[in-house]
Amino acid sequence: RGELDLADDSLQSLSSTLARVRELGVQASNGTLNDTDRQAVAAELDGLLRTALDLGNRELDGRRLFGGTATDRPPYELQTA
C-alpha cells in the first residue's frame, strides 16, 4: 500500500509540475516579457525540471519507485551538453 500511495502522490505532483511548465510556456510565448522576466521564467523552469527528476527518482525502502527492474539506481538523470 505504501508503494501505491507514494506512486500516486508522485504522479499527482508531477502533473501539477507539468501544468506549471505549461503555464510558463504560454506566458513566455506572448512576447511581452523583457529579458529579466525571461530569465526568471528560465530559472523557474530549471527548478521545475529538477523537481520532475526528483519525483521520477523517488524511492521507498531503498528501492526506486519508477526504476523498473533496476531499483538500486536512479532511473532518470539530467543530461547537460
Short mmCIF file of N, CA and C in Angstrom, two decimals:
data_model
loop_
_atom_site.label_atom_id
_atom_site.label_comp_id
_atom_site.label_asym_id
_atom_site.label_seq_id
_atom_site.Cartn_x
_atom_site.Cartn_y
_atom_site.Cartn_z
N ARG A 1 0.83 -1.20 0.00
CA ARG A 1 0.00 0.00 0.00
C ARG A 1 0.86 1.26 0.00
N GLY A 2 1.96 1.23 0.74
CA GLY A 2 2.85 2.39 0.81
C GLY A 2 3.42 2.76 -0.54
N GLU A 3 3.77 1.74 -1.33
CA GLU A 3 4.33 1.99 -2.65
C GLU A 3 3.29 2.62 -3.58
N LEU A 4 2.07 2.15 -3.50
CA LEU A 4 1.00 2.71 -4.33
C LEU A 4 0.68 4.14 -3.92
N ASP A 5 0.66 4.40 -2.62
CA ASP A 5 0.40 5.75 -2.15
C ASP A 5 1.49 6.72 -2.60
N LEU A 6 2.75 6.27 -2.51
CA LEU A 6 3.85 7.13 -2.92
C LEU A 6 3.83 7.35 -4.43
N ALA A 7 3.52 6.31 -5.20
CA ALA A 7 3.41 6.45 -6.65
C ALA A 7 2.30 7.42 -7.01
N ASP A 8 1.17 7.31 -6.36
CA ASP A 8 0.05 8.21 -6.62
C ASP A 8 0.43 9.64 -6.30
N ASP A 9 1.04 9.85 -5.15
CA ASP A 9 1.47 11.19 -4.75
C ASP A 9 2.49 11.75 -5.74
N SER A 10 3.42 10.91 -6.16
CA SER A 10 4.45 11.35 -7.12
C SER A 10 3.83 11.76 -8.45
N LEU A 11 2.91 10.96 -8.95
CA LEU A 11 2.28 11.27 -10.23
C LEU A 11 1.40 12.50 -10.16
N GLN A 12 0.71 12.69 -9.04
CA GLN A 12 -0.09 13.90 -8.88
C GLN A 12 0.81 15.14 -8.83
N SER A 13 1.92 15.02 -8.11
CA SER A 13 2.87 16.14 -8.04
C SER A 13 3.48 16.42 -9.40
N LEU A 14 3.79 15.38 -10.14
CA LEU A 14 4.34 15.57 -11.48
C LEU A 14 3.32 16.24 -12.39
N SER A 15 2.07 15.87 -12.27
CA SER A 15 1.02 16.50 -13.06
C SER A 15 0.93 18.00 -12.76
N SER A 16 1.01 18.35 -11.49
CA SER A 16 0.99 19.77 -11.10
C SER A 16 2.22 20.50 -11.62
N THR A 17 3.36 19.84 -11.57
CA THR A 17 4.60 20.43 -12.07
C THR A 17 4.49 20.70 -13.56
N LEU A 18 3.98 19.72 -14.31
CA LEU A 18 3.85 19.90 -15.75
C LEU A 18 2.81 20.96 -16.11
N ALA A 19 1.78 21.09 -15.29
CA ALA A 19 0.80 22.15 -15.52
C ALA A 19 1.46 23.52 -15.37
N ARG A 20 2.34 23.65 -14.39
CA ARG A 20 3.05 24.92 -14.19
C ARG A 20 4.00 25.18 -15.36
N VAL A 21 4.66 24.14 -15.86
CA VAL A 21 5.53 24.28 -17.02
C VAL A 21 4.72 24.81 -18.21
N ARG A 22 3.55 24.26 -18.40
CA ARG A 22 2.69 24.73 -19.50
C ARG A 22 2.31 26.19 -19.31
N GLU A 23 1.94 26.57 -18.09
CA GLU A 23 1.58 27.96 -17.81
C GLU A 23 2.74 28.89 -18.16
N LEU A 24 3.94 28.50 -17.75
CA LEU A 24 5.11 29.33 -18.03
C LEU A 24 5.39 29.41 -19.53
N GLY A 25 5.17 28.31 -20.23
CA GLY A 25 5.36 28.31 -21.68
C GLY A 25 4.42 29.27 -22.38
N VAL A 26 3.17 29.26 -21.96
CA VAL A 26 2.19 30.18 -22.55
C VAL A 26 2.56 31.62 -22.20
N GLN A 27 2.91 31.84 -20.96
CA GLN A 27 3.29 33.19 -20.51
C GLN A 27 4.51 33.70 -21.28
N ALA A 28 5.49 32.86 -21.47
CA ALA A 28 6.73 33.28 -22.13
C ALA A 28 6.55 33.47 -23.63
N SER A 29 5.54 32.86 -24.20
CA SER A 29 5.37 32.94 -25.66
C SER A 29 4.56 34.15 -26.11
N ASN A 30 4.06 34.94 -25.19
CA ASN A 30 3.19 36.04 -25.61
C ASN A 30 3.96 37.28 -26.08
N GLY A 31 5.27 37.28 -25.93
CA GLY A 31 6.08 38.36 -26.46
C GLY A 31 6.13 39.63 -25.64
N THR A 32 5.56 39.65 -24.46
CA THR A 32 5.56 40.86 -23.65
C THR A 32 6.60 40.85 -22.53
N LEU A 33 7.35 39.76 -22.41
CA LEU A 33 8.34 39.67 -21.34
C LEU A 33 9.64 40.35 -21.73
N ASN A 34 10.25 41.00 -20.76
CA ASN A 34 11.57 41.58 -21.01
C ASN A 34 12.64 40.53 -20.63
N ASP A 35 13.90 40.89 -20.79
CA ASP A 35 14.98 39.94 -20.52
C ASP A 35 14.97 39.44 -19.07
N THR A 36 14.70 40.32 -18.15
CA THR A 36 14.67 39.93 -16.74
C THR A 36 13.54 38.93 -16.48
N ASP A 37 12.39 39.19 -17.07
CA ASP A 37 11.25 38.28 -16.92
C ASP A 37 11.57 36.91 -17.52
N ARG A 38 12.18 36.91 -18.70
CA ARG A 38 12.53 35.64 -19.35
C ARG A 38 13.56 34.86 -18.52
N GLN A 39 14.50 35.56 -17.90
CA GLN A 39 15.47 34.90 -17.04
C GLN A 39 14.78 34.28 -15.82
N ALA A 40 13.80 34.98 -15.28
CA ALA A 40 13.05 34.45 -14.14
C ALA A 40 12.27 33.21 -14.54
N VAL A 41 11.66 33.23 -15.72
CA VAL A 41 10.93 32.07 -16.23
C VAL A 41 11.89 30.90 -16.42
N ALA A 42 13.06 31.18 -16.99
CA ALA A 42 14.05 30.12 -17.22
C ALA A 42 14.51 29.51 -15.90
N ALA A 43 14.71 30.34 -14.90
CA ALA A 43 15.14 29.83 -13.59
C ALA A 43 14.05 28.96 -12.96
N GLU A 44 12.80 29.39 -13.09
CA GLU A 44 11.70 28.58 -12.55
C GLU A 44 11.58 27.26 -13.31
N LEU A 45 11.73 27.31 -14.63
CA LEU A 45 11.68 26.08 -15.42
C LEU A 45 12.79 25.12 -15.02
N ASP A 46 13.97 25.65 -14.75
CA ASP A 46 15.08 24.80 -14.29
C ASP A 46 14.72 24.12 -12.97
N GLY A 47 14.13 24.87 -12.08
CA GLY A 47 13.71 24.29 -10.80
C GLY A 47 12.63 23.23 -10.99
N LEU A 48 11.71 23.47 -11.90
CA LEU A 48 10.65 22.51 -12.17
C LEU A 48 11.20 21.23 -12.81
N LEU A 49 12.20 21.38 -13.65
CA LEU A 49 12.86 20.20 -14.23
C LEU A 49 13.48 19.36 -13.13
N ARG A 50 14.16 20.00 -12.22
CA ARG A 50 14.80 19.27 -11.11
C ARG A 50 13.74 18.62 -10.20
N THR A 51 12.63 19.30 -10.02
CA THR A 51 11.53 18.71 -9.24
C THR A 51 11.02 17.46 -9.93
N ALA A 52 10.82 17.53 -11.25
CA ALA A 52 10.34 16.37 -12.00
C ALA A 52 11.33 15.21 -11.89
N LEU A 53 12.62 15.51 -11.98
CA LEU A 53 13.64 14.46 -11.83
C LEU A 53 13.58 13.83 -10.44
N ASP A 54 13.45 14.66 -9.43
CA ASP A 54 13.35 14.15 -8.06
C ASP A 54 12.13 13.24 -7.90
N LEU A 55 11.02 13.64 -8.48
CA LEU A 55 9.81 12.83 -8.39
C LEU A 55 10.00 11.49 -9.11
N GLY A 56 10.63 11.52 -10.26
CA GLY A 56 10.87 10.29 -11.01
C GLY A 56 11.88 9.36 -10.36
N ASN A 57 12.70 9.92 -9.49
CA ASN A 57 13.72 9.13 -8.81
C ASN A 57 13.36 8.79 -7.36
N ARG A 58 12.13 8.97 -7.00
CA ARG A 58 11.71 8.66 -5.62
C ARG A 58 11.95 7.19 -5.29
N GLU A 59 12.20 6.97 -4.00
CA GLU A 59 12.41 5.60 -3.56
C GLU A 59 11.65 5.33 -2.26
N LEU A 60 11.41 4.07 -2.04
CA LEU A 60 10.74 3.61 -0.83
C LEU A 60 11.47 2.36 -0.37
N ASP A 61 11.92 2.38 0.86
CA ASP A 61 12.65 1.24 1.44
C ASP A 61 13.85 0.86 0.59
N GLY A 62 14.57 1.86 0.05
CA GLY A 62 15.78 1.61 -0.72
C GLY A 62 15.57 1.16 -2.15
N ARG A 63 14.33 1.12 -2.61
CA ARG A 63 14.02 0.71 -3.98
C ARG A 63 13.44 1.90 -4.73
N ARG A 64 13.96 2.12 -5.92
CA ARG A 64 13.44 3.21 -6.76
C ARG A 64 12.05 2.86 -7.24
N LEU A 65 11.15 3.79 -7.07
CA LEU A 65 9.75 3.56 -7.38
C LEU A 65 9.50 3.35 -8.88
N PHE A 66 10.18 4.13 -9.70
CA PHE A 66 9.95 4.07 -11.14
C PHE A 66 11.17 3.52 -11.88
N GLY A 67 11.93 2.67 -11.23
CA GLY A 67 13.15 2.15 -11.82
C GLY A 67 13.01 0.86 -12.58
N GLY A 68 11.80 0.35 -12.69
CA GLY A 68 11.62 -0.94 -13.36
C GLY A 68 12.35 -2.02 -12.57
N THR A 69 13.13 -2.83 -13.24
CA THR A 69 13.86 -3.90 -12.55
C THR A 69 15.16 -3.40 -11.95
N ALA A 70 15.64 -2.23 -12.36
CA ALA A 70 16.88 -1.66 -11.83
C ALA A 70 16.53 -0.70 -10.70
N THR A 71 16.11 -1.24 -9.58
CA THR A 71 15.61 -0.40 -8.49
C THR A 71 16.71 0.13 -7.58
N ASP A 72 17.97 -0.23 -7.87
CA ASP A 72 19.06 0.17 -6.98
C ASP A 72 19.75 1.46 -7.41
N ARG A 73 19.33 2.05 -8.53
CA ARG A 73 19.95 3.29 -9.00
C ARG A 73 18.85 4.20 -9.57
N PRO A 74 19.12 5.51 -9.59
CA PRO A 74 18.12 6.43 -10.12
C PRO A 74 17.83 6.15 -11.59
N PRO A 75 16.56 6.06 -11.96
CA PRO A 75 16.23 5.80 -13.35
C PRO A 75 16.39 7.00 -14.27
N TYR A 76 16.41 8.19 -13.70
CA TYR A 76 16.50 9.42 -14.50
C TYR A 76 17.65 10.28 -14.02
N GLU A 77 18.36 10.86 -14.97
CA GLU A 77 19.42 11.81 -14.61
C GLU A 77 19.42 12.94 -15.62
N LEU A 78 19.88 14.08 -15.16
CA LEU A 78 19.93 15.26 -16.01
C LEU A 78 21.14 15.18 -16.92
N GLN A 79 20.90 15.27 -18.22
CA GLN A 79 21.96 15.27 -19.21
C GLN A 79 22.24 16.72 -19.60
N THR A 80 23.46 17.14 -19.44
CA THR A 80 23.83 18.51 -19.84
C THR A 80 24.79 18.44 -21.01
N ALA A 81 24.67 19.42 -21.86
CA ALA A 81 25.53 19.45 -23.06
C ALA A 81 26.76 20.26 -22.83
#
